[in-house]
Amino acid sequence: MMDERRLLCVHAHPDDESSKGAATMAKYARLGRVRVVTCTGGERGDILNPLFDDAVLAGRTMAQLRREEMAAAARILGIEHVFLGFVDSGLPEGYPDAELPADSFARAADADVHRALVAQIREFRPQVVTTYDENGGYPHPDHLRTHTATLAAVRLAGEPCWPELGEPWQVSKLYYDANLSFTRLTTLHEAILAAGRTSPFTEWLKEAAQFPRPQHAASTRVGVVAYFPQRDAAMRAHASQIDPNGLFFAAPRDLEAQVWPHEDFYLAASTVGPAPAEGETDLFARVPGLESEEQAAARYR
């Protein structure tokens, strides 16, 4: 029998998976298996949703609350989920000059972080892994560490080290999430203005333009309009973190479906060659030995 699609997505905190590529996860969960590995528990996070009912936190620690939110989002997306077990680094006042907590993920020993991720890769055996680019998507210390750790773990998982962690496994393709892009927000902004509506992105784009960041043009665009509702519901599940009236929900979904009906990724490493010049529409394109989408859909229907 042909092999099933297995997608592993490595994120820093609970809620990152829902705001970065969630519709793609929901799609591939219908065609195979998707596992999200969350490196930290988000313990040092703040309540970021101004509408959040603080009474919900009564009797719970932030870590407990975020685990509950993550579990709800995973159910909505139909994915498997693993907490890697490291502690949120937070964003201390004065960062990046301020020292991070000694017990934080960003300061954890390389060997401990790499072993934990290698174990996940060898156990799950994904053909495709996604994570952040060298800027972390944005420069939070845990996002930056997630990037470097994932690159190292993908390489080490295929080498004959740490045999106690399982048989070596070679990942076929490593992608960076490219969904928090100026191009996407500018396109949505212009479409909203062209429709005679007031754009919620005007001020944000002005401010964001002041912060240069590595830019990777998307090599792969996965059509996911059908999974917008699951993506949005997963974000709402992280009620302590995501404002339902905030920028993630600001674009009218009818316009978004017309002008940006996909989620974007950049092929950063591959054993099956670079993305073709015309781009890809499938993260699993050209990976040998996979069942067809029709077979996959029938299996997981």
mmCIF file of C-alpha atoms in Angstrom, residues 1-134:
data_model
loop_
_atom_site.group_PDB
_atom_site.id
_atom_site.type_symbol
_atom_site.label_atom_id
_atom_site.label_comp_id
_atom_site.label_asym_id
_atom_site.label_seq_id
_atom_site.Cartn_x
_atom_site.Cartn_y
_atom_site.Cartn_z
ATOM 1 C CA MET A 1 0.000 0.000 0.000
ATOM 2 C CA MET A 2 1.197 3.522 -0.726
ATOM 3 C CA ASP A 3 2.271 5.520 2.292
ATOM 4 C CA GLU A 4 0.012 8.104 3.954
ATOM 5 C CA ARG A 5 0.739 11.798 4.130
ATOM 6 C CA ARG A 6 2.261 12.875 7.446
ATOM 7 C CA LEU A 7 2.786 16.561 8.204
ATOM 8 C CA LEU A 8 4.657 17.768 11.309
ATOM 9 C CA CYS A 9 4.314 21.446 12.269
ATOM 10 C CA VAL A 10 6.688 22.827 14.908
ATOM 11 C CA HIS A 11 5.510 25.888 16.847
ATOM 12 C CA ALA A 12 6.679 27.888 19.824
ATOM 13 C CA HIS A 13 3.507 28.495 21.875
ATOM 14 C CA PRO A 14 -0.129 27.413 22.026
ATOM 15 C CA ASP A 15 -2.078 29.600 19.535
ATOM 16 C CA ASP A 16 0.817 29.855 17.047
ATOM 17 C CA GLU A 17 -0.513 26.847 15.159
ATOM 18 C CA SER A 18 -3.929 28.464 14.748
ATOM 19 C CA SER A 19 -2.660 31.810 13.479
ATOM 20 C CA LYS A 20 -0.038 30.358 11.117
ATOM 21 C CA GLY A 21 -1.156 27.800 8.570
ATOM 22 C CA ALA A 22 -4.122 26.329 10.439
ATOM 23 C CA ALA A 23 -6.321 25.909 7.377
ATOM 24 C CA THR A 24 -3.544 23.914 5.714
ATOM 25 C CA MET A 25 -3.335 21.670 8.769
ATOM 26 C CA ALA A 26 -7.084 21.098 8.689
ATOM 27 C CA LYS A 27 -6.884 20.222 4.997
ATOM 28 C CA TYR A 28 -4.098 17.693 5.357
ATOM 29 C CA ALA A 29 -5.709 16.199 8.450
ATOM 30 C CA ARG A 30 -8.459 15.129 6.026
ATOM 31 C CA LEU A 31 -5.885 13.518 3.722
ATOM 32 C CA GLY A 32 -3.549 11.919 6.243
ATOM 33 C CA ARG A 33 -2.089 12.699 9.652
ATOM 34 C CA VAL A 34 -1.009 16.067 11.010
ATOM 35 C CA ARG A 35 0.880 16.512 14.261
ATOM 36 C CA VAL A 36 1.638 19.858 15.876
ATOM 37 C CA VAL A 37 4.570 19.974 18.281
ATOM 38 C CA THR A 38 4.392 22.984 20.605
ATOM 39 C CA CYS A 39 7.773 23.673 22.164
ATOM 40 C CA THR A 40 6.525 25.550 25.250
ATOM 41 C CA GLY A 41 3.369 25.777 27.302
ATOM 42 C CA GLY A 42 2.963 29.535 26.974
ATOM 43 C CA GLU A 43 3.292 29.807 30.757
ATOM 44 C CA ARG A 44 4.710 33.323 30.726
ATOM 45 C CA GLY A 45 2.158 34.695 28.289
ATOM 46 C CA ASP A 46 -0.208 37.523 29.153
ATOM 47 C CA ILE A 47 -3.918 37.814 28.492
ATOM 48 C CA LEU A 48 -3.904 39.505 25.074
ATOM 49 C CA ASN A 49 -7.614 39.463 24.272
ATOM 50 C CA PRO A 50 -9.254 42.578 25.775
ATOM 51 C CA LEU A 51 -12.617 40.801 25.694
ATOM 52 C CA PHE A 52 -11.397 37.804 27.694
ATOM 53 C CA ASP A 53 -13.445 37.030 30.791
ATOM 54 C CA ASP A 54 -10.908 36.937 33.628
ATOM 55 C CA ALA A 55 -13.283 34.751 35.618
ATOM 56 C CA VAL A 56 -12.326 31.891 33.286
ATOM 57 C CA LEU A 57 -8.813 32.017 34.738
ATOM 58 C CA ALA A 58 -10.043 31.694 38.322
ATOM 59 C CA GLY A 59 -8.668 28.519 39.839
ATOM 60 C CA ARG A 60 -6.404 27.868 36.863
ATOM 61 C CA THR A 61 -2.801 28.693 36.159
ATOM 62 C CA MET A 62 -1.939 30.258 32.823
ATOM 63 C CA ALA A 63 -0.311 26.970 31.835
ATOM 64 C CA GLN A 64 -3.527 25.047 32.548
ATOM 65 C CA LEU A 65 -5.656 27.551 30.662
ATOM 66 C CA ARG A 66 -3.434 27.441 27.605
ATOM 67 C CA ARG A 67 -3.391 23.635 27.613
ATOM 68 C CA GLU A 68 -7.195 23.639 27.597
ATOM 69 C CA GLU A 69 -7.279 26.154 24.753
ATOM 70 C CA MET A 70 -4.735 24.146 22.782
ATOM 71 C CA ALA A 71 -6.729 20.948 23.220
ATOM 72 C CA ALA A 72 -9.860 22.687 21.927
ATOM 73 C CA ALA A 73 -8.016 24.050 18.882
ATOM 74 C CA ALA A 74 -6.551 20.620 18.111
ATOM 75 C CA ARG A 75 -10.015 19.058 18.157
ATOM 76 C CA ILE A 76 -11.344 21.715 15.792
ATOM 77 C CA LEU A 77 -8.479 21.228 13.321
ATOM 78 C CA GLY A 78 -8.537 17.426 13.592
ATOM 79 C CA ILE A 79 -4.828 17.253 14.395
ATOM 80 C CA GLU A 80 -2.632 15.351 16.811
ATOM 81 C CA HIS A 81 -0.795 17.467 19.365
ATOM 82 C CA VAL A 82 2.284 17.151 21.583
ATOM 83 C CA PHE A 83 3.756 19.600 24.085
ATOM 84 C CA LEU A 84 7.532 19.306 23.957
ATOM 85 C CA GLY A 85 7.726 20.353 27.618
ATOM 86 C CA PHE A 86 9.982 23.415 27.614
ATOM 87 C CA VAL A 87 9.132 26.608 29.494
ATOM 88 C CA ASP A 88 7.982 29.779 27.755
ATOM 89 C CA SER A 89 10.753 32.394 27.683
ATOM 90 C CA GLY A 90 8.351 35.327 27.846
ATOM 91 C CA LEU A 91 9.330 38.811 26.700
ATOM 92 C CA PRO A 92 11.020 40.530 29.651
ATOM 93 C CA GLU A 93 11.083 44.307 29.692
ATOM 94 C CA GLY A 94 14.046 45.552 27.698
ATOM 95 C CA TYR A 95 14.336 42.467 25.492
ATOM 96 C CA PRO A 96 16.540 41.745 23.530
ATOM 97 C CA ASP A 97 19.032 43.341 25.912
ATOM 98 C CA ALA A 98 17.350 41.938 29.024
ATOM 99 C CA GLU A 99 18.406 38.483 30.183
ATOM 100 C CA LEU A 100 15.894 35.694 29.659
ATOM 101 C CA PRO A 101 14.894 33.408 32.559
ATOM 102 C CA ALA A 102 17.382 30.606 33.229
ATOM 103 C CA ASP A 103 14.705 27.915 32.873
ATOM 104 C CA SER A 104 13.386 29.203 29.540
ATOM 105 C CA PHE A 105 13.215 27.423 26.210
ATOM 106 C CA ALA A 106 15.472 29.999 24.585
ATOM 107 C CA ARG A 107 18.220 29.129 27.089
ATOM 108 C CA ALA A 108 17.719 25.363 27.192
ATOM 109 C CA ALA A 109 20.680 23.181 26.238
ATOM 110 C CA ASP A 110 20.867 22.436 22.516
ATOM 111 C CA ALA A 111 21.169 18.711 23.114
ATOM 112 C CA ASP A 112 17.983 18.623 25.210
ATOM 113 C CA VAL A 113 15.961 20.553 22.642
ATOM 114 C CA HIS A 114 17.335 18.660 19.657
ATOM 115 C CA ARG A 115 16.802 15.254 21.251
ATOM 116 C CA ALA A 116 13.188 16.085 22.075
ATOM 117 C CA LEU A 117 12.448 17.126 18.489
ATOM 118 C CA VAL A 118 14.407 14.250 16.934
ATOM 119 C CA ALA A 119 12.344 11.835 19.019
ATOM 120 C CA GLN A 120 9.135 13.340 17.615
ATOM 121 C CA ILE A 121 10.391 13.192 14.029
ATOM 122 C CA ARG A 122 11.547 9.586 14.290
ATOM 123 C CA GLU A 123 8.346 8.459 15.990
ATOM 124 C CA PHE A 124 5.937 10.289 13.655
ATOM 125 C CA ARG A 125 8.043 9.872 10.489
ATOM 126 C CA PRO A 126 6.734 12.919 8.587
ATOM 127 C CA GLN A 127 7.562 13.472 4.941
ATOM 128 C CA VAL A 128 7.006 17.219 5.433
ATOM 129 C CA VAL A 129 7.893 19.547 8.316
ATOM 130 C CA THR A 130 6.880 23.204 8.665
ATOM 131 C CA THR A 131 8.275 25.833 11.022
ATOM 132 C CA TYR A 132 9.307 29.518 11.112
ATOM 133 C CA ASP A 133 11.903 31.320 9.018
ATOM 134 C CA GLU A 134 15.171 32.725 10.384
#
